CSV table of C-alpha atoms in Angstrom, one decimal:
chain,number,residue,atom,x,y,z
T,1,MET,CA,107.6,-79.8,68.9
T,2,SER,CA,106.2,-78.4,65.7
T,3,LYS,CA,102.8,-76.6,66.2
T,4,ILE,CA,102.3,-77.1,62.2
T,5,LYS,CA,99.4,-79.8,61.7
T,6,PRO,CA,99.7,-82.7,59.3
T,7,SER,CA,98.7,-82.4,55.8
T,8,GLN,CA,95.8,-84.6,55.0
T,9,GLY,CA,96.2,-85.4,51.4
T,10,ALA,CA,95.4,-88.8,49.5
T,11,PRO,CA,97.3,-91.9,50.5
T,12,TYR,CA,97.9,-91.9,46.3
T,13,ALA,CA,97.8,-90.2,43.0
T,14,ARG,CA,97.0,-90.8,40.1
T,15,ILE,CA,96.4,-90.0,36.8
T,16,MET,CA,92.1,-90.3,36.2
T,17,GLY,CA,91.9,-88.7,32.3
T,18,VAL,CA,94.0,-87.6,29.5
T,19,GLY,CA,93.1,-84.8,26.3
T,20,GLY,CA,95.3,-84.3,23.5
T,21,TYR,CA,95.2,-81.2,20.7
T,22,ARG,CA,96.7,-81.4,17.3
T,23,PRO,CA,96.5,-78.8,14.9
T,24,THR,CA,94.5,-78.9,12.0
T,25,ARG,CA,97.9,-78.1,9.5
T,26,VAL,CA,99.4,-81.0,8.5
T,27,VAL,CA,102.6,-80.5,7.0
T,28,PRO,CA,104.5,-83.6,4.8
T,29,ASN,CA,107.9,-84.0,4.3
T,30,GLU,CA,107.8,-82.3,1.0
T,31,VAL,CA,106.5,-79.0,2.6
T,32,ILE,CA,110.5,-78.6,4.7
T,33,LEU,CA,112.4,-80.1,1.5
T,34,GLU,CA,111.4,-76.8,0.4
T,35,THR,CA,113.7,-75.2,2.1
T,36,ILE,CA,116.7,-77.2,3.0
T,37,ASP,CA,118.9,-79.7,0.6
T,38,SER,CA,117.3,-83.2,1.6
T,39,SER,CA,115.4,-86.1,0.7
T,40,ASP,CA,112.1,-87.6,2.2
T,41,GLU,CA,113.7,-90.7,2.0
T,42,TRP,CA,116.9,-89.5,4.5
T,43,ILE,CA,114.4,-87.6,6.9
T,44,ARG,CA,112.2,-90.9,7.4
T,45,SER,CA,115.1,-92.7,7.9
T,46,ARG,CA,116.9,-90.9,10.0
T,47,SER,CA,114.0,-89.5,12.2
T,48,GLY,CA,111.0,-91.5,11.2
T,49,ILE,CA,108.9,-88.7,10.9
T,50,VAL,CA,106.4,-88.5,7.9
T,51,THR,CA,104.4,-85.5,8.8
T,52,ARG,CA,103.6,-83.2,11.8
T,53,HIS,CA,101.6,-80.2,12.6
T,54,TRP,CA,101.9,-76.7,12.8
T,55,ALA,CA,99.4,-74.0,14.6
T,56,SER,CA,97.9,-71.5,12.4
T,57,GLU,CA,98.1,-67.4,13.9
T,58,GLU,CA,94.9,-68.6,15.7
T,59,GLU,CA,96.0,-71.6,17.6
T,60,THR,CA,97.8,-70.3,20.1
T,61,VAL,CA,100.0,-72.0,23.0
T,62,ALA,CA,97.0,-71.2,25.3
T,63,ALA,CA,94.4,-71.8,22.7
T,64,MET,CA,96.0,-75.5,22.4
T,65,SER,CA,96.3,-76.0,26.2
T,66,VAL,CA,92.3,-75.6,26.4
T,67,GLU,CA,91.2,-78.0,24.2
T,68,ALA,CA,93.7,-80.7,25.4
T,69,ALA,CA,92.3,-79.5,28.7
T,70,GLY,CA,88.8,-79.9,28.3
T,71,LYS,CA,89.3,-83.3,26.5
T,72,ALA,CA,91.2,-84.4,29.7
T,73,LEU,CA,88.6,-82.8,32.3
T,74,ALA,CA,86.1,-84.8,30.4
T,75,ASP,CA,87.7,-88.0,30.4
T,76,ALA,CA,88.4,-87.6,34.0
T,77,GLY,CA,85.0,-87.0,34.7
T,78,ILE,CA,85.2,-83.8,37.0
T,79,THR,CA,84.5,-80.2,35.6
T,80,ALA,CA,87.1,-77.3,35.7
T,81,GLU,CA,85.5,-75.6,38.8
T,82,GLN,CA,87.1,-78.4,41.0
T,83,VAL,CA,90.5,-78.2,39.4
T,84,ASP,CA,92.5,-77.1,42.1
T,85,GLY,CA,96.2,-76.6,40.2
T,86,VAL,CA,97.5,-76.0,36.6
T,87,ILE,CA,100.6,-76.8,35.3
T,88,VAL,CA,101.9,-75.8,32.4
T,89,SER,CA,105.3,-77.1,30.6
T,90,THR,CA,106.7,-75.5,27.7
T,91,VAL,CA,109.5,-73.3,26.3
T,92,SER,CA,107.5,-71.9,23.3
T,93,HIS,CA,105.3,-69.5,25.5
T,94,PHE,CA,107.3,-66.0,24.5
T,95,LYS,CA,105.9,-64.0,27.2
T,96,GLN,CA,108.0,-64.2,30.6
T,97,THR,CA,105.3,-63.1,32.8
T,98,PRO,CA,102.6,-63.6,33.5
T,99,ALA,CA,102.4,-67.8,33.4
T,100,VAL,CA,100.3,-69.1,30.3
T,101,ALA,CA,98.8,-71.4,33.1
T,102,THR,CA,97.1,-68.6,34.6
T,103,GLU,CA,95.6,-67.5,31.1
T,104,ILE,CA,94.3,-71.5,30.5
T,105,ALA,CA,92.9,-71.5,34.0
T,106,ASP,CA,90.9,-68.8,33.2
T,107,LYS,CA,89.6,-69.6,30.0
T,108,ILE,CA,88.4,-73.1,30.9
T,109,GLY,CA,86.6,-71.6,34.0
T,110,ALA,CA,88.8,-73.2,37.0
T,111,GLY,CA,88.1,-70.3,39.4
T,112,ARG,CA,91.6,-69.6,41.5
T,113,PRO,CA,93.9,-72.6,41.4
T,114,ALA,CA,97.7,-72.7,41.9
T,115,ALA,CA,98.7,-71.9,38.5
T,116,PHE,CA,102.3,-71.9,37.2
T,117,ASP,CA,104.8,-72.6,34.3
T,118,ILE,CA,107.8,-74.6,34.3
T,119,SER,CA,110.6,-74.3,31.6
T,120,ALA,CA,111.9,-78.8,31.6
T,121,GLY,CA,112.4,-78.8,28.0
T,122,CYS,CA,111.2,-83.2,26.4
T,123,ALA,CA,111.2,-83.8,30.2
T,124,GLY,CA,108.7,-81.4,31.6
T,125,PHE,CA,105.6,-83.6,31.1
T,126,GLY,CA,107.2,-85.7,33.4
T,127,TYR,CA,108.2,-82.9,35.8
T,128,GLY,CA,104.8,-81.5,35.7
T,129,LEU,CA,103.4,-85.1,36.5
T,130,THR,CA,106.0,-85.4,39.3
T,131,LEU,CA,104.8,-82.3,41.1
T,132,ALA,CA,100.9,-82.9,40.3
T,133,LYS,CA,101.9,-86.2,42.4
T,134,GLY,CA,103.2,-84.0,45.2
T,135,MET,CA,100.2,-81.4,45.5
T,136,VAL,CA,97.5,-84.4,45.6
T,137,VAL,CA,99.5,-86.7,48.0
T,138,GLU,CA,100.5,-83.6,50.6
T,139,GLY,CA,96.8,-82.2,50.3
T,140,SER,CA,97.3,-78.8,48.7
T,141,ALA,CA,94.9,-80.0,45.8
T,142,ASN,CA,92.4,-82.4,45.1
T,143,TYR,CA,92.9,-82.1,40.9
T,144,VAL,CA,95.6,-81.2,38.9
T,145,LEU,CA,96.0,-80.2,35.6
T,146,VAL,CA,99.0,-81.3,33.8
T,147,ILE,CA,99.6,-79.7,30.7
T,148,GLY,CA,102.6,-79.9,27.9
T,149,VAL,CA,102.6,-77.7,24.8
T,150,GLU,CA,104.6,-76.3,22.0
T,151,ARG,CA,104.2,-74.5,19.5
T,152,LEU,CA,107.8,-74.9,18.1
T,153,SER,CA,107.6,-74.3,14.8
T,154,ASP,CA,107.8,-70.8,15.8
T,155,LEU,CA,111.5,-72.0,16.9
T,156,THR,CA,112.2,-74.2,14.0
T,157,ASP,CA,115.3,-72.7,11.6
T,158,LEU,CA,113.7,-73.7,8.0
T,159,GLU,CA,116.8,-73.6,6.7
T,160,ASP,CA,118.8,-75.8,9.4
T,161,ARG,CA,119.0,-79.1,7.7
T,162,ALA,CA,119.3,-80.6,10.8
T,163,THR,CA,116.3,-79.7,12.7
T,164,ALA,CA,114.0,-78.3,10.1
T,165,PHE,CA,111.9,-81.7,9.9
T,166,LEU,CA,112.1,-82.7,13.5
T,167,PHE,CA,109.3,-80.3,15.3
T,168,GLY,CA,105.6,-80.3,15.3
T,169,ASP,CA,103.3,-78.3,17.6
T,170,GLY,CA,100.3,-79.3,19.6
T,171,ALA,CA,98.9,-79.8,23.4
T,172,GLY,CA,98.6,-82.8,25.7
T,173,ALA,CA,96.9,-82.8,29.2
T,174,VAL,CA,96.2,-85.3,31.9
T,175,VAL,CA,94.4,-84.4,35.0
T,176,VAL,CA,95.8,-85.9,38.0
T,177,GLY,CA,94.2,-86.7,41.5
T,178,PRO,CA,93.6,-89.0,44.7
T,179,ALA,CA,94.3,-92.8,44.6
T,180,ARG,CA,93.4,-95.5,46.6
T,181,GLU,CA,96.6,-97.5,45.3
T,182,PRO,CA,100.0,-96.8,44.0
T,183,ALA,CA,98.9,-95.6,40.3
T,184,ILE,CA,102.0,-93.1,39.7
T,185,GLY,CA,105.3,-94.8,40.3
T,186,PRO,CA,108.4,-92.4,42.3
T,187,THR,CA,109.8,-90.8,39.7
T,188,VAL,CA,113.7,-91.2,38.7
T,189,TRP,CA,114.5,-87.5,37.1
T,190,GLY,CA,117.8,-85.7,37.2
T,191,SER,CA,120.1,-83.3,35.0
T,192,GLU,CA,123.3,-83.1,33.5
T,193,GLY,CA,124.1,-79.4,32.7
T,194,ASP,CA,127.7,-79.9,31.4
T,195,LYS,CA,125.9,-81.0,28.3
T,196,SER,CA,123.9,-78.1,28.2
T,197,GLU,CA,125.0,-76.8,24.9
T,198,THR,CA,123.9,-80.0,23.0
T,199,ILE,CA,120.5,-78.5,22.8
T,200,LYS,CA,119.8,-74.6,22.8
T,201,GLN,CA,118.3,-72.0,21.7
T,202,THR,CA,120.4,-70.3,19.2
T,203,VAL,CA,120.7,-66.7,20.8
T,204,PRO,CA,119.0,-65.1,23.8
T,205,TRP,CA,116.2,-63.1,23.2
T,206,SER,CA,118.4,-59.9,24.9
T,207,ASP,CA,120.6,-60.5,22.3
T,208,TYR,CA,117.9,-60.4,19.3
T,209,ARG,CA,116.5,-57.7,21.0
T,210,ASN,CA,119.9,-55.8,20.6
T,211,ALA,CA,120.7,-56.5,17.1
T,212,GLY,CA,117.7,-54.9,16.0
T,213,GLU,CA,115.4,-56.4,12.9
T,214,VAL,CA,118.8,-57.4,11.3
T,215,ALA,CA,119.1,-60.4,13.5
T,216,LYS,CA,117.6,-63.7,12.3
T,217,PHE,CA,115.4,-65.0,15.1
T,218,PRO,CA,116.3,-67.8,17.9
T,219,ALA,CA,115.6,-71.2,17.3
T,220,ILE,CA,116.6,-74.3,18.4
T,221,THR,CA,119.6,-76.3,17.5
T,222,GLN,CA,121.1,-79.5,18.6
T,223,GLU,CA,124.3,-81.8,18.3
T,224,GLY,CA,122.3,-84.5,17.1
T,225,GLN,CA,124.8,-87.1,17.2
T,226,ALA,CA,125.9,-86.5,20.9
T,227,VAL,CA,122.3,-86.0,21.6
T,228,PHE,CA,121.2,-89.7,19.6
T,229,ARG,CA,124.2,-91.2,21.8
T,230,TRP,CA,123.1,-89.7,25.4
T,231,ALA,CA,119.3,-90.7,24.9
T,232,VAL,CA,120.0,-94.3,23.5
T,233,PHE,CA,122.8,-95.0,26.4
T,234,GLU,CA,121.9,-92.9,29.6
T,235,MET,CA,118.2,-92.7,28.8
T,236,ALA,CA,118.2,-96.8,28.8
T,237,LYS,CA,119.5,-96.6,32.3
T,238,VAL,CA,117.0,-93.7,33.8
T,239,ALA,CA,114.2,-96.0,32.3
T,240,GLN,CA,115.6,-99.2,33.9
T,241,GLN,CA,116.1,-97.2,37.1
T,242,ALA,CA,112.2,-96.2,37.1
T,243,LEU,CA,111.1,-99.9,36.6
T,244,ASP,CA,113.4,-100.7,39.4
T,245,ALA,CA,111.6,-97.7,41.9
T,246,ALA,CA,108.1,-99.1,40.7
T,247,GLY,CA,109.4,-102.8,41.9
T,248,ILE,CA,108.2,-104.0,38.3
T,249,THR,CA,110.1,-105.8,35.2
T,250,VAL,CA,110.0,-105.4,31.7
T,251,ASP,CA,108.0,-108.2,31.8
T,252,ASP,CA,104.9,-106.7,34.0
T,253,LEU,CA,104.7,-103.7,31.4
T,254,ASP,CA,102.1,-103.2,28.7
T,255,VAL,CA,103.1,-100.0,27.2
T,256,PHE,CA,106.4,-97.9,26.9
T,257,ILE,CA,105.7,-94.2,26.1
T,258,PRO,CA,108.7,-92.4,25.7
T,259,HIS,CA,109.1,-88.6,24.7
T,260,GLN,CA,108.4,-88.9,20.5
T,261,ALA,CA,111.9,-87.4,19.5
T,262,ASN,CA,113.2,-89.7,17.1
T,263,MET,CA,112.2,-93.4,16.0
T,264,ARG,CA,115.7,-94.9,15.6
T,265,ILE,CA,115.9,-93.3,19.1
T,266,ILE,CA,112.9,-95.2,20.4
T,267,ASP,CA,113.6,-98.5,18.4
T,268,SER,CA,117.1,-98.8,20.3
T,269,MET,CA,115.6,-97.9,23.8
T,270,VAL,CA,113.3,-100.6,23.1
T,271,LYS,CA,116.0,-103.2,22.2
T,272,THR,CA,118.3,-102.0,25.6
T,273,LEU,CA,115.8,-102.7,27.7
T,274,LYS,CA,115.1,-105.8,25.9
T,275,LEU,CA,111.1,-105.0,26.3
T,276,PRO,CA,109.1,-108.5,25.3
T,277,GLU,CA,106.8,-108.2,22.2
T,278,HIS,CA,103.9,-107.5,24.1
T,279,VAL,CA,104.8,-104.4,25.0
T,280,THR,CA,102.8,-101.5,22.7
T,281,VAL,CA,105.4,-98.7,21.6
T,282,ALA,CA,104.4,-95.4,21.2
T,283,ARG,CA,105.3,-94.1,17.9
T,284,ASP,CA,103.3,-91.3,17.6
T,285,VAL,CA,106.5,-89.4,16.2
T,286,GLU,CA,105.7,-90.6,12.6
T,287,THR,CA,102.7,-88.3,12.3
T,288,THR,CA,103.6,-85.5,15.0
T,289,GLY,CA,106.7,-84.8,14.8
T,290,ASN,CA,108.5,-84.0,18.1
T,291,THR,CA,106.7,-82.0,20.4
T,292,SER,CA,108.9,-81.5,23.2
T,293,ALA,CA,106.7,-81.0,26.5
T,294,ALA,CA,103.4,-82.4,24.9
T,295,SER,CA,104.5,-85.2,23.4
T,296,ILE,CA,104.1,-88.0,26.2
T,297,PRO,CA,100.5,-87.0,26.9
T,298,LEU,CA,100.2,-86.8,23.2
T,299,ALA,CA,101.3,-90.3,22.4
T,300,MET,CA,99.4,-91.2,25.6
T,301,GLU,CA,96.3,-90.0,24.5
T,302,ARG,CA,96.5,-91.1,20.6
T,303,LEU,CA,97.3,-95.6,22.4
T,304,LEU,CA,94.3,-95.3,24.5
T,305,ALA,CA,91.6,-93.6,21.8
T,306,THR,CA,92.9,-96.0,19.1
T,307,GLY,CA,92.7,-99.3,21.8
T,308,GLN,CA,96.4,-99.6,21.6
T,309,ALA,CA,96.2,-99.0,24.9
T,310,LYS,CA,93.5,-99.9,27.4
T,311,SER,CA,93.0,-98.3,31.1
T,312,GLY,CA,94.5,-99.8,33.6
T,313,ASP,CA,97.4,-100.8,31.6
T,314,THR,CA,100.9,-100.3,33.5
T,315,ALA,CA,103.2,-97.6,31.1
T,316,LEU,CA,106.6,-97.1,31.4
T,317,VAL,CA,107.0,-93.0,30.2
T,318,ILE,CA,110.4,-91.3,30.0
T,319,GLY,CA,111.2,-87.9,28.7
T,320,PHE,CA,114.5,-86.5,28.1
T,321,GLY,CA,115.6,-83.3,26.7
T,322,ALA,CA,117.6,-80.1,26.5
T,323,GLY,CA,119.4,-79.0,29.9
T,324,LEU,CA,120.0,-81.7,29.6
T,325,VAL,CA,117.6,-83.5,31.6
T,326,TYR,CA,115.1,-86.1,32.1
T,327,ALA,CA,112.0,-87.8,34.4
T,328,ALA,CA,111.0,-91.3,34.1
T,329,THR,CA,108.2,-93.1,35.9
T,330,VAL,CA,106.2,-95.8,35.9
T,331,VAL,CA,101.9,-95.3,35.5
T,332,THR,CA,98.8,-97.0,35.6
T,333,LEU,CA,97.0,-95.2,32.6
T,334,PRO,CA,93.4,-93.9,33.1
């Protein structure tokens, strides 16, 4: 018989507050067209993107995260001292160690929380949310900050016609805490490593180091058509599995918040899932671009701030990207 006492966690977990930060510089398509042979019409028709935000030198991964975290804490009505965990999902923090989560925890005044980074690309927010839910229910934390943050402008090849217009910068954060009833559903997540070459960094950091100053800085590249087909057909199946796991149907949904990768992907998923007209669909990609791990919390924050979604709404969230990895769940909005 085990001598270990059971953890005294909460019966359930919920998202208590959300916050976002978008860099002050707004970059229209015209700026992108200075380095690629394309047109504003082509960019809009292929991606739906009109503008994106690019960070300044001062708007670091940590700085943007601190701003988003502060807003999420205020929205949740708790202080930084109450935070027991900080989970940061990012692929654009360039220090291998220490984790940027530790720096963020210190800067917000969180004391001595568990703090770590995860690398799960555009599904990173869903991965972090699932980990935070587990920490709260298991009893190792009362309140956990989950942050998705990217400075993808640092990893964008402005001469790559296929990707130069896609990426933006920003940070989104949520506070996960205890709940008396289910408010974060079961997560449907996974990976398809055989497709890892479809979205990747052009060269590993070691190649850049060994090549010296003549090497082109690493960037993110992707096989656009392959990614589009996978996202539209396979991720709609994952989204349906998340609905099934939560025990609801599309008719029970109020909001759909997919990863903001591409407007065509979003619209195709809406059609495949046969979402009713009453369901509000996040289309933040138009003015924010693809911000990878930050895209879902940023879109969530904007929907709530503009009144397109409201507290208590039932939302389906799904992230998918490099790996290829994915994560989908149903949540109650804070």
